[in-house]
PDB file of C-alpha atoms and ligand atoms in Angstrom:
ATOM      1  CA  MET A 124    -117.594 -63.649 188.257  1.00  0.00           C
ATOM      2  CA  VAL A 125    -117.896 -67.270 186.150  1.00  0.00           C
ATOM      3  CA  GLU A 126    -114.723 -66.939 183.659  1.00  0.00           C
ATOM      4  CA  ILE A 127    -116.379 -68.074 180.067  1.00  0.00           C
ATOM      5  CA  PRO A 128    -113.983 -69.443 177.295  1.00  0.00           C
ATOM      6  CA  ASP A 129    -113.450 -67.306 174.286  1.00  0.00           C
ATOM      7  CA  SER A 130    -114.097 -70.046 172.283  1.00  0.00           C
ATOM      8  CA  HIS A 131    -117.360 -70.736 174.402  1.00  0.00           C
ATOM      9  CA  PRO A 132    -120.191 -70.301 170.905  1.00  0.00           C
ATOM     10  CA  ARG A 133    -122.740 -68.799 173.096  1.00  0.00           C
ATOM     11  CA  LYS A 134    -120.354 -66.586 174.817  1.00  0.00           C
ATOM     12  CA  LYS A 135    -122.204 -62.943 174.497  1.00  0.00           C
ATOM     13  CA  SER A 136    -125.538 -64.977 175.418  1.00  0.00           C
ATOM     14  CA  LEU A 137    -123.793 -66.119 178.944  1.00  0.00           C
ATOM     15  CA  LEU A 138    -122.527 -62.724 179.170  1.00  0.00           C
ATOM     16  CA  SER A 139    -125.976 -61.212 178.756  1.00  0.00           C
ATOM     17  CA  ARG A 140    -127.297 -63.373 181.691  1.00  0.00           C
ATOM     18  CA  GLN A 141    -124.845 -62.975 183.424  1.00  0.00           C
ATOM     19  CA  LYS A 142    -125.173 -59.372 183.633  1.00  0.00           C
ATOM     20  CA  ILE A 143    -128.581 -59.670 184.256  1.00  0.00           C
ATOM     21  CA  VAL A 144    -127.986 -62.261 187.172  1.00  0.00           C
ATOM     22  CA  GLU A 145    -125.713 -60.047 188.526  1.00  0.00           C
ATOM     23  CA  GLY A 146    -128.069 -56.865 188.256  1.00  0.00           C
ATOM     24  CA  SER A 147    -130.514 -58.605 189.682  1.00  0.00           C
ATOM     25  CA  SER A 148    -128.604 -60.001 192.736  1.00  0.00           C
ATOM     26  CA  LYS A 149    -127.855 -55.826 193.598  1.00  0.00           C
ATOM     27  CA  GLY A 150    -131.236 -55.972 193.743  1.00  0.00           C
ATOM     28  CA  LEU A 151    -131.313 -53.677 190.604  1.00  0.00           C
ATOM     29  CA  LEU A 152    -133.906 -55.585 188.873  1.00  0.00           C
ATOM     30  CA  ALA A 153    -137.569 -56.650 189.437  1.00  0.00           C
ATOM     31  CA  ASP A 154    -138.264 -60.742 189.744  1.00  0.00           C
ATOM     32  CA  SER A 155    -140.363 -60.353 186.648  1.00  0.00           C
ATOM     33  CA  ALA A 156    -136.710 -58.852 184.808  1.00  0.00           C
ATOM     34  CA  MET A 157    -135.894 -62.814 183.856  1.00  0.00           C
ATOM     35  CA  ILE A 158    -138.131 -63.844 182.868  1.00  0.00           C
ATOM     36  CA  ALA A 159    -138.492 -60.770 180.093  1.00  0.00           C
ATOM     37  CA  HIS A 160    -134.627 -61.059 179.236  1.00  0.00           C
ATOM     38  CA  GLY A 161    -136.167 -65.329 178.884  1.00  0.00           C
ATOM     39  CA  ARG A 162    -138.588 -64.346 176.484  1.00  0.00           C
ATOM     40  CA  GLY A 163    -136.690 -61.565 174.526  1.00  0.00           C
ATOM     41  CA  GLU A 164    -132.780 -64.757 174.175  1.00  0.00           C
ATOM     42  CA  ALA A 165    -135.791 -67.001 172.635  1.00  0.00           C
ATOM     43  CA  PHE A 166    -137.130 -63.936 169.989  1.00  0.00           C
ATOM     44  CA  ASP A 167    -133.433 -63.410 168.853  1.00  0.00           C
ATOM     45  CA  TYR A 168    -132.858 -67.415 168.783  1.00  0.00           C
ATOM     46  CA  LEU A 169    -135.289 -66.760 166.194  1.00  0.00           C
ATOM     47  CA  LEU A 170    -133.906 -64.432 164.726  1.00  0.00           C
ATOM     48  CA  GLY A 171    -130.827 -66.088 164.039  1.00  0.00           C
ATOM     49  CA  GLU A 172    -129.443 -63.651 167.129  1.00  0.00           C
ATOM     50  CA  ARG A 173    -128.246 -61.110 163.945  1.00  0.00           C
ATOM     51  CA  THR A 174    -130.231 -57.468 162.667  1.00  0.00           C
ATOM     52  CA  THR A 175    -132.332 -58.451 160.037  1.00  0.00           C
ATOM     53  CA  GLU A 176    -132.957 -56.233 156.833  1.00  0.00           C
ATOM     54  CA  SER A 177    -136.127 -55.496 158.590  1.00  0.00           C
ATOM     55  CA  ALA A 178    -134.626 -54.331 161.590  1.00  0.00           C
ATOM     56  CA  ARG A 179    -131.813 -52.177 160.046  1.00  0.00           C
ATOM     57  CA  GLU A 180    -134.937 -50.401 158.070  1.00  0.00           C
ATOM     58  CA  ALA A 181    -136.477 -48.981 161.133  1.00  0.00           C
ATOM     59  CA  ILE A 182    -133.738 -48.769 162.698  1.00  0.00           C
ATOM     60  CA  ARG A 183    -132.371 -46.031 159.816  1.00  0.00           C
ATOM     61  CA  GLU A 184    -136.381 -44.915 160.556  1.00  0.00           C
ATOM     62  CA  SER A 185    -135.846 -44.415 163.876  1.00  0.00           C
ATOM     63  CA  ALA A 186    -132.216 -42.642 163.591  1.00  0.00           C
ATOM     64  CA  SER A 187    -133.916 -39.857 161.590  1.00  0.00           C
ATOM     65  CA  ARG A 188    -136.825 -39.473 163.800  1.00  0.00           C
ATOM     66  CA  LEU A 189    -134.758 -39.065 166.824  1.00  0.00           C
ATOM     67  CA  ARG A 190    -132.247 -36.468 164.656  1.00  0.00           C
ATOM     68  CA  GLU A 191    -135.486 -34.253 163.492  1.00  0.00           C
ATOM     69  CA  ALA A 192    -137.637 -34.515 166.985  1.00  0.00           C
ATOM     70  CA  ASN A 193    -137.722 -31.574 169.069  1.00  0.00           C
ATOM     71  CA  ARG A 194    -137.026 -32.732 173.074  1.00  0.00           C
ATOM     72  CA  PRO A 195    -136.298 -36.619 171.926  1.00  0.00           C
ATOM     73  CA  VAL A 196    -135.293 -38.556 174.976  1.00  0.00           C
ATOM     74  CA  ILE A 197    -134.572 -42.356 176.049  1.00  0.00           C
ATOM     75  CA  SER A 198    -136.052 -44.175 178.578  1.00  0.00           C
ATOM     76  CA  VAL A 199    -134.204 -47.008 180.226  1.00  0.00           C
ATOM     77  CA  ASN A 200    -135.161 -49.976 182.785  1.00  0.00           C
ATOM     78  CA  GLY A 201    -133.322 -52.378 184.807  1.00  0.00           C
ATOM     79  CA  ASN A 202    -132.496 -54.516 181.511  1.00  0.00           C
ATOM     80  CA  THR A 203    -131.568 -51.643 179.569  1.00  0.00           C
ATOM     81  CA  VAL A 204    -129.198 -50.215 181.889  1.00  0.00           C
ATOM     82  CA  LEU A 205    -127.642 -53.587 183.055  1.00  0.00           C
ATOM     83  CA  LEU A 206    -127.338 -54.589 178.983  1.00  0.00           C
ATOM     84  CA  ALA A 207    -126.518 -51.070 177.285  1.00  0.00           C
ATOM     85  CA  GLY A 208    -126.310 -48.759 179.328  1.00  0.00           C
ATOM     86  CA  LYS A 209    -122.976 -46.676 178.206  1.00  0.00           C
ATOM     87  CA  LYS A 210    -125.002 -47.415 174.197  1.00  0.00           C
ATOM     88  CA  ALA A 211    -127.566 -45.313 176.100  1.00  0.00           C
ATOM     89  CA  LEU A 212    -124.803 -42.602 176.899  1.00  0.00           C
ATOM     90  CA  ARG A 213    -122.865 -42.392 173.815  1.00  0.00           C
ATOM     91  CA  LEU A 214    -126.402 -41.912 171.653  1.00  0.00           C
ATOM     92  CA  ALA A 215    -127.704 -39.419 174.146  1.00  0.00           C
ATOM     93  CA  ALA A 216    -124.200 -37.667 173.731  1.00  0.00           C
ATOM     94  CA  VAL A 217    -124.591 -37.915 169.896  1.00  0.00           C
ATOM     95  CA  LEU A 218    -128.742 -36.523 170.235  1.00  0.00           C
ATOM     96  CA  GLY A 219    -128.153 -34.248 172.764  1.00  0.00           C
ATOM     97  CA  CYS A 220    -130.797 -35.637 175.019  1.00  0.00           C
ATOM     98  CA  PRO A 221    -131.160 -36.777 178.142  1.00  0.00           C
ATOM     99  CA  ILE A 222    -131.681 -41.022 179.418  1.00  0.00           C
ATOM    100  CA  GLU A 223    -135.019 -41.413 182.503  1.00  0.00           C
ATOM    101  CA  VAL A 224    -134.781 -44.516 183.866  1.00  0.00           C
ATOM    102  CA  ASN A 225    -138.714 -45.651 184.330  1.00  0.00           C
ATOM    103  CA  LEU A 226    -139.500 -48.797 185.953  1.00  0.00           C
ATOM    104  CA  TYR A 227    -142.945 -50.491 185.457  1.00  0.00           C
ATOM    105  CA  TYR A 228    -142.223 -51.809 188.771  1.00  0.00           C
ATOM    106  CA  ARG A 229    -141.086 -48.273 190.400  1.00  0.00           C
ATOM    107  CA  THR A 230    -139.277 -48.395 193.510  1.00  0.00           C
ATOM    108  CA  PRO A 231    -136.542 -45.155 194.855  1.00  0.00           C
ATOM    109  CA  GLU A 232    -133.978 -47.895 195.966  1.00  0.00           C
ATOM    110  CA  ARG A 233    -133.954 -49.464 192.289  1.00  0.00           C
ATOM    111  CA  ILE A 234    -134.045 -46.145 190.525  1.00  0.00           C
ATOM    112  CA  SER A 235    -131.335 -44.655 192.866  1.00  0.00           C
ATOM    113  CA  GLY A 236    -129.282 -47.846 191.810  1.00  0.00           C
ATOM    114  CA  LEU A 237    -129.869 -47.871 188.281  1.00  0.00           C
ATOM    115  CA  LEU A 238    -128.766 -44.088 188.334  1.00  0.00           C
ATOM    116  CA  THR A 239    -125.988 -44.869 189.982  1.00  0.00           C
ATOM    117  CA  LEU A 240    -124.693 -47.004 187.675  1.00  0.00           C
ATOM    118  CA  LEU A 241    -125.384 -44.875 184.891  1.00  0.00           C
ATOM    119  CA  GLU A 242    -123.431 -41.978 186.554  1.00  0.00           C
ATOM    120  CA  GLU A 243    -120.460 -44.727 186.693  1.00  0.00           C
ATOM    121  CA  GLN A 244    -120.979 -45.657 183.147  1.00  0.00           C
ATOM    122  CA  LYS A 245    -121.190 -42.031 182.695  1.00  0.00           C
ATOM    123  CA  LEU A 246    -117.402 -41.897 184.092  1.00  0.00           C
ATOM    124  CA  VAL A 247    -116.325 -44.566 181.516  1.00  0.00           C
ATOM    125  CA  VAL A 248    -118.490 -42.859 178.601  1.00  0.00           C
ATOM    126  CA  LEU A 249    -116.490 -39.638 179.215  1.00  0.00           C
ATOM    127  CA  GLY A 250    -112.702 -40.964 179.102  1.00  0.00           C
ATOM    128  CA  GLU A 251    -113.577 -42.719 175.466  1.00  0.00           C
ATOM    129  CA  SER A 252    -112.384 -40.405 172.131  1.00  0.00           C
ATOM    130  CA  GLY A 253    -116.109 -40.340 170.701  1.00  0.00           C
ATOM    131  CA  PRO A 254    -117.393 -41.985 168.005  1.00  0.00           C
ATOM    132  CA  GLU A 255    -115.816 -42.246 164.535  1.00  0.00           C
ATOM    133  CA  ARG A 256    -116.608 -38.992 162.388  1.00  0.00           C
ATOM    134  CA  PHE A 257    -118.523 -37.202 165.923  1.00  0.00           C
ATOM    135  CA  GLU A 258    -118.132 -34.142 164.970  1.00  0.00           C
ATOM    136  CA  GLY A 259    -118.526 -32.056 168.214  1.00  0.00           C
ATOM    137  CA  ASN A 260    -116.765 -32.049 171.480  1.00  0.00           C
ATOM    138  CA  TRP A 261    -117.136 -36.068 172.872  1.00  0.00           C
ATOM    139  CA  GLY A 262    -116.218 -35.056 176.699  1.00  0.00           C
ATOM    140  CA  ASP A 263    -118.990 -31.650 176.643  1.00  0.00           C
ATOM    141  CA  SER A 264    -121.689 -33.714 175.258  1.00  0.00           C
ATOM    142  CA  VAL A 265    -121.469 -36.626 177.172  1.00  0.00           C
ATOM    143  CA  ARG A 266    -121.780 -34.338 180.326  1.00  0.00           C
ATOM    144  CA  ALA A 267    -124.285 -32.567 179.026  1.00  0.00           C
ATOM    145  CA  VAL A 268    -126.425 -35.485 179.103  1.00  0.00           C
ATOM    146  CA  SER A 269    -129.429 -35.557 182.010  1.00  0.00           C
ATOM    147  CA  LEU A 270    -129.833 -39.063 184.127  1.00  0.00           C
ATOM    148  CA  LEU A 271    -133.551 -38.421 184.780  1.00  0.00           C
ATOM    149  CA  GLY A 272    -135.847 -40.409 187.323  1.00  0.00           C
ATOM    150  CA  SER A 273    -135.370 -39.732 190.721  1.00  0.00           C
ATOM    151  CA  SER A 274    -137.863 -37.082 191.516  1.00  0.00           C
ATOM    152  CA  PRO A 275    -141.086 -37.941 188.732  1.00  0.00           C
ATOM    153  CA  ASP A 276    -142.996 -34.626 189.117  1.00  0.00           C
ATOM    154  CA  PHE A 277    -145.541 -35.680 186.369  1.00  0.00           C
ATOM    155  CA  ARG A 278    -148.185 -38.770 185.269  1.00  0.00           C
ATOM    156  CA  ILE A 279    -148.685 -40.460 182.380  1.00  0.00           C
ATOM    157  CA  GLU A 280    -152.753 -39.873 181.352  1.00  0.00           C
ATOM    158  CA  GLY A 281    -154.186 -43.155 181.602  1.00  0.00           C
ATOM    159  CA  LEU A 282    -152.262 -45.512 183.541  1.00  0.00           C
ATOM    160  CA  GLU A 283    -153.008 -45.839 187.713  1.00  0.00           C
ATOM    161  CA  GLY A 284    -150.245 -46.208 189.749  1.00  0.00           C
ATOM    162  CA  PRO A 285    -146.660 -46.001 189.858  1.00  0.00           C
ATOM    163  CA  ARG A 286    -145.941 -47.125 187.013  1.00  0.00           C
ATOM    164  CA  SER A 287    -147.459 -43.442 185.497  1.00  0.00           C
ATOM    165  CA  HIS A 288    -144.827 -41.735 187.301  1.00  0.00           C
ATOM    166  CA  CYS A 289    -142.470 -39.850 185.483  1.00  0.00           C
ATOM    167  CA  THR A 290    -140.287 -36.727 184.737  1.00  0.00           C
ATOM    168  CA  GLU A 291    -141.633 -33.768 183.174  1.00  0.00           C
ATOM    169  CA  GLU A 292    -138.272 -32.602 182.149  1.00  0.00           C
ATOM    170  CA  GLY A 293    -137.747 -35.878 180.235  1.00  0.00           C
ATOM    171  CA  ILE A 294    -140.509 -37.891 179.564  1.00  0.00           C
ATOM    172  CA  GLY A 295    -143.298 -35.273 180.674  1.00  0.00           C
ATOM    173  CA  ALA A 296    -142.202 -32.917 177.661  1.00  0.00           C
ATOM    174  CA  ALA A 297    -140.541 -34.885 175.163  1.00  0.00           C
ATOM    175  CA  ASP A 298    -142.672 -34.884 171.653  1.00  0.00           C
ATOM    176  CA  SER A 299    -140.595 -38.247 170.272  1.00  0.00           C
ATOM    177  CA  ILE A 300    -139.369 -41.131 173.115  1.00  0.00           C
ATOM    178  CA  LEU A 301    -136.912 -44.239 172.642  1.00  0.00           C
ATOM    179  CA  VAL A 302    -137.476 -47.093 174.644  1.00  0.00           C
ATOM    180  CA  PRO A 303    -136.422 -50.740 174.659  1.00  0.00           C
ATOM    181  CA  LEU A 304    -138.072 -53.363 176.697  1.00  0.00           C
ATOM    182  CA  GLU A 305    -141.657 -51.423 176.944  1.00  0.00           C
ATOM    183  CA  ASP A 306    -144.465 -52.881 178.479  1.00  0.00           C
ATOM    184  CA  GLY A 307    -147.506 -52.399 175.980  1.00  0.00           C
ATOM    185  CA  ASP A 308    -149.611 -50.929 177.997  1.00  0.00           C
ATOM    186  CA  ARG A 309    -147.168 -48.011 178.792  1.00  0.00           C
ATOM    187  CA  CYS A 310    -146.795 -47.812 175.273  1.00  0.00           C
ATOM    188  CA  GLU A 311    -150.381 -47.111 174.051  1.00  0.00           C
ATOM    189  CA  ALA A 312    -150.905 -44.579 176.126  1.00  0.00           C
ATOM    190  CA  LEU A 313    -147.531 -42.485 175.580  1.00  0.00           C
ATOM    191  CA  VAL A 314    -148.406 -42.775 171.375  1.00  0.00           C
ATOM    192  CA  ASN A 315    -152.470 -41.733 173.169  1.00  0.00           C
ATOM    193  CA  LEU A 316    -150.863 -38.977 174.381  1.00  0.00           C
ATOM    194  CA  GLY A 317    -149.816 -37.812 171.395  1.00  0.00           C
ATOM    195  CA  LYS A 318    -146.297 -38.531 171.110  1.00  0.00           C
ATOM    196  CA  GLU A 319    -143.723 -40.192 168.639  1.00  0.00           C
ATOM    197  CA  VAL A 320    -142.998 -43.539 170.613  1.00  0.00           C
ATOM    198  CA  ILE A 321    -139.886 -45.761 169.440  1.00  0.00           C
ATOM    199  CA  VAL A 322    -139.669 -48.948 170.855  1.00  0.00           C
ATOM    200  CA  ILE A 323    -136.722 -51.694 170.752  1.00  0.00           C
ATOM    201  CA  ASP A 324    -138.491 -54.781 171.424  1.00  0.00           C
ATOM    202  CA  LEU A 325    -137.219 -58.751 169.889  1.00  0.00           C
ATOM    203  CA  ASN A 326    -141.093 -60.522 169.635  1.00  0.00           C
ATOM    204  CA  PRO A 327    -142.529 -58.393 167.030  1.00  0.00           C
ATOM    205  CA  LEU A 328    -146.059 -59.852 168.291  1.00  0.00           C
ATOM    206  CA  SER A 329    -145.744 -57.279 171.729  1.00  0.00           C
ATOM    207  CA  ARG A 330    -148.470 -55.268 172.699  1.00  0.00           C
ATOM    208  CA  SER A 331    -145.830 -52.811 172.837  1.00  0.00           C
ATOM    209  CA  ALA A 332    -144.390 -53.471 169.328  1.00  0.00           C
ATOM    210  CA  LYS A 333    -147.835 -53.149 168.021  1.00  0.00           C
ATOM    211  CA  MET A 334    -148.527 -50.131 169.551  1.00  0.00           C
ATOM    212  CA  ALA A 335    -145.578 -48.561 168.283  1.00  0.00           C
ATOM    213  CA  THR A 336    -144.567 -45.736 166.175  1.00  0.00           C
ATOM    214  CA  VAL A 337    -141.679 -47.681 164.498  1.00  0.00           C
ATOM    215  CA  THR A 338    -140.638 -50.764 166.416  1.00  0.00           C
ATOM    216  CA  VAL A 339    -136.686 -52.281 165.866  1.00  0.00           C
ATOM    217  CA  VAL A 340    -137.549 -55.833 166.416  1.00  0.00           C
ATOM    218  CA  ASP A 341    -133.655 -56.535 167.312  1.00  0.00           C
ATOM    219  CA  GLU A 342    -132.043 -57.060 170.580  1.00  0.00           C
ATOM    220  CA  VAL A 343    -131.424 -53.438 172.305  1.00  0.00           C
ATOM    221  CA  SER A 344    -127.510 -53.624 172.060  1.00  0.00           C
ATOM    222  CA  ARG A 345    -127.298 -54.065 168.694  1.00  0.00           C
ATOM    223  CA  ALA A 346    -130.048 -51.929 168.460  1.00  0.00           C
ATOM    224  CA  PHE A 347    -128.677 -48.417 169.717  1.00  0.00           C
ATOM    225  CA  GLU A 348    -125.362 -49.684 168.437  1.00  0.00           C
ATOM    226  CA  GLY A 349    -127.372 -49.821 164.722  1.00  0.00           C
ATOM    227  CA  ILE A 350    -128.585 -46.154 165.449  1.00  0.00           C
ATOM    228  CA  LEU A 351    -125.776 -44.203 166.377  1.00  0.00           C
ATOM    229  CA  HIS A 352    -124.001 -45.523 163.606  1.00  0.00           C
ATOM    230  CA  GLU A 353    -126.790 -44.302 161.060  1.00  0.00           C
ATOM    231  CA  LEU A 354    -127.059 -40.547 163.692  1.00  0.00           C
ATOM    232  CA  ILE A 355    -122.990 -40.232 162.297  1.00  0.00           C
ATOM    233  CA  ALA A 356    -122.764 -42.190 158.840  1.00  0.00           C
ATOM    234  CA  ASN A 357    -126.478 -41.227 157.050  1.00  0.00           C
ATOM    235  CA  PRO A 358    -127.226 -37.407 158.766  1.00  0.00           C
ATOM    236  CA  ASN A 359    -129.376 -35.716 156.095  1.00  0.00           C
ATOM    237  CA  ARG A 360    -131.598 -38.918 155.621  1.00  0.00           C
ATOM    238  CA  VAL A 361    -135.438 -37.788 156.384  1.00  0.00           C
ATOM    239  CA  PRO A 362    -138.509 -39.445 158.222  1.00  0.00           C
ATOM    240  CA  THR A 363    -140.834 -42.357 155.950  1.00  0.00           C
ATOM    241  CA  GLU A 364    -144.164 -42.250 155.994  1.00  0.00           C
ATOM    242  CA  TRP A 365    -143.545 -45.561 157.821  1.00  0.00           C
ATOM    243  CA  ASP A 366    -146.369 -48.491 157.624  1.00  0.00           C
ATOM    244  CA  ASN A 367    -145.211 -50.037 161.405  1.00  0.00           C
ATOM    245  CA  ALA A 368    -148.032 -52.707 160.617  1.00  0.00           C
ATOM    246  CA  SER A 369    -146.033 -53.876 157.556  1.00  0.00           C
ATOM    247  CA  ALA A 370    -142.853 -53.596 158.965  1.00  0.00           C
ATOM    248  CA  LEU A 371    -143.909 -56.531 161.895  1.00  0.00           C
ATOM    249  CA  SER A 372    -144.814 -58.011 159.130  1.00  0.00           C
ATOM    250  CA  SER A 373    -141.568 -58.898 158.057  1.00  0.00           C
ATOM    251  CA  SER A 374    -140.363 -59.215 160.792  1.00  0.00           C
ATOM    252  CA  LEU A 375    -141.871 -61.965 160.821  1.00  0.00           C
ATOM    253  CA  GLY A 376    -141.369 -62.845 158.033  1.00  0.00           C
ATOM    254  CA  GLU A 377    -137.728 -62.750 158.375  1.00  0.00           C
ATOM    255  CA  ILE A 378    -137.814 -65.281 161.214  1.00  0.00           C
ATOM    256  CA  ASN A 379    -139.661 -67.744 158.758  1.00  0.00           C
ATOM    257  CA  LYS A 380    -136.973 -67.085 156.458  1.00  0.00           C
ATOM    258  CA  PHE A 381    -134.495 -68.193 159.427  1.00  0.00           C
ATOM    259  CA  LEU A 382    -135.915 -71.284 160.004  1.00  0.00           C
ATOM    260  CA  ASN A 383    -136.831 -72.172 156.678  1.00  0.00           C
ATOM    261  CA  LYS A 384    -132.573 -72.232 155.616  1.00  0.00           C
TER     262      LYS A 384
HETATM  263  P1  ATP B 591    -145.887 -56.417 176.132  1.00  0.00           P
HETATM  264  O1  ATP B 591    -146.395 -55.455 177.590  1.00  0.00           O
HETATM  265  O2  ATP B 591    -145.818 -55.433 174.799  1.00  0.00           O
HETATM  266  O3  ATP B 591    -147.158 -57.533 175.381  1.00  0.00           O
HETATM  267  P2  ATP B 591    -144.824 -58.393 177.208  1.00  0.00           P
HETATM  268  O4  ATP B 591    -145.890 -58.542 178.305  1.00  0.00           O
HETATM  269  O5  ATP B 591    -145.118 -59.788 176.176  1.00  0.00           O
HETATM  270  O6  ATP B 591    -144.429 -57.742 176.548  1.00  0.00           O
HETATM  271  P3  ATP B 591    -142.747 -57.825 179.081  1.00  0.00           P
HETATM  272  O7  ATP B 591    -142.217 -58.468 179.575  1.00  0.00           O
HETATM  273  O8  ATP B 591    -143.813 -56.136 179.512  1.00  0.00           O
HETATM  274  O9  ATP B 591    -143.227 -58.666 177.371  1.00  0.00           O
HETATM  275  O10 ATP B 591    -141.173 -56.791 178.459  1.00  0.00           O
HETATM  276  C1  ATP B 591    -140.506 -57.667 177.835  1.00  0.00           C
HETATM  277  C2  ATP B 591    -140.226 -57.271 176.235  1.00  0.00           C
HETATM  278  O11 ATP B 591    -139.014 -57.159 176.081  1.00  0.00           O
HETATM  279  C3  ATP B 591    -140.461 -58.835 175.851  1.00  0.00           C
HETATM  280  O12 ATP B 591    -141.285 -58.195 174.507  1.00  0.00           O
HETATM  281  C4  ATP B 591    -138.615 -59.518 175.292  1.00  0.00           C
HETATM  282  O13 ATP B 591    -139.341 -59.909 173.908  1.00  0.00           O
HETATM  283  C5  ATP B 591    -138.409 -57.969 175.414  1.00  0.00           C
HETATM  284  N1  ATP B 591    -136.138 -58.089 175.277  1.00  0.00           N
HETATM  285  C6  ATP B 591    -136.464 -58.650 176.622  1.00  0.00           C
HETATM  286  N2  ATP B 591    -134.840 -58.368 176.172  1.00  0.00           N
HETATM  287  C7  ATP B 591    -134.534 -57.756 175.468  1.00  0.00           C
HETATM  288  C8  ATP B 591    -134.066 -57.389 174.856  1.00  0.00           C
HETATM  289  N3  ATP B 591    -132.477 -57.410 175.385  1.00  0.00           N
HETATM  290  N4  ATP B 591    -133.466 -56.098 173.756  1.00  0.00           N
HETATM  291  C9  ATP B 591    -134.618 -56.480 172.824  1.00  0.00           C
HETATM  292  N5  ATP B 591    -135.721 -57.042 173.696  1.00  0.00           N
HETATM  293  C10 ATP B 591    -136.130 -57.673 174.403  1.00  0.00           C
HETATM  294 MG1   MG B 592    -146.240 -56.501 179.163  1.00  0.00          MG
END
């Protein structure tokens, strides 16, 4: 790995790129993963590379909806595991839910490579003391997180081919799905199945962002951290009547504000 000096003004961004490049050379990502990452970077630039006030609202809403769900699941792709796998695991431990590796360009090799990486990340998270003010046994909660995706036995209705495959135990039976960087078609199909779909996507104009029940327009690592913090800091908050179209237009407003500052 190339050493990036602490003083480099774009250190964070360069480190993220490095993770994607390395994941790609290990065969964990489809070729299009870099294009998706670049598109995300561009929108993050326009948002000022921070969690905006409207994203903060969506984070609060997502946390309360995931807490209220009967069967939540976190669906992850390669970019998410590489950029924020440990954060996904911490969130799953607090929510008491599984993580499912679900790829648009599914191959058994990439699924098993990403599951192995998640197992390694799980050992790291297991060695931590857990978030401050977390009530419960951290080790037990982390150990209880199932990592799904290797044996798909369910199909998402309305989609064709490998991208429709998932597990019944995870996405199939879930009533609420937290899914960063999802494709618009799959997001729509999940919503059509009557599921609550909480999308994390830096592009407020993407089809996923528009189709979702709640869209968090934020970078996936920041969004996971925000949801985790919210779950612990405000355990009694309840879901609201969420107007996602209006939240998305606030996100566009944040870009405008940032550019005109
Ligand atoms: P859609 O299918 O929803 O219309 P798309 O085809 O434009 O979207 P995809 O490649 O399907 O794009 O999905 C990738 C999405 O993930 C992009 O909208 C991109 O902005 C977003 N994205 C990429 N990296 C990140 C990241 N680190 N955090 C949050 N979002 C990201
Ligand atoms: Mg797409």
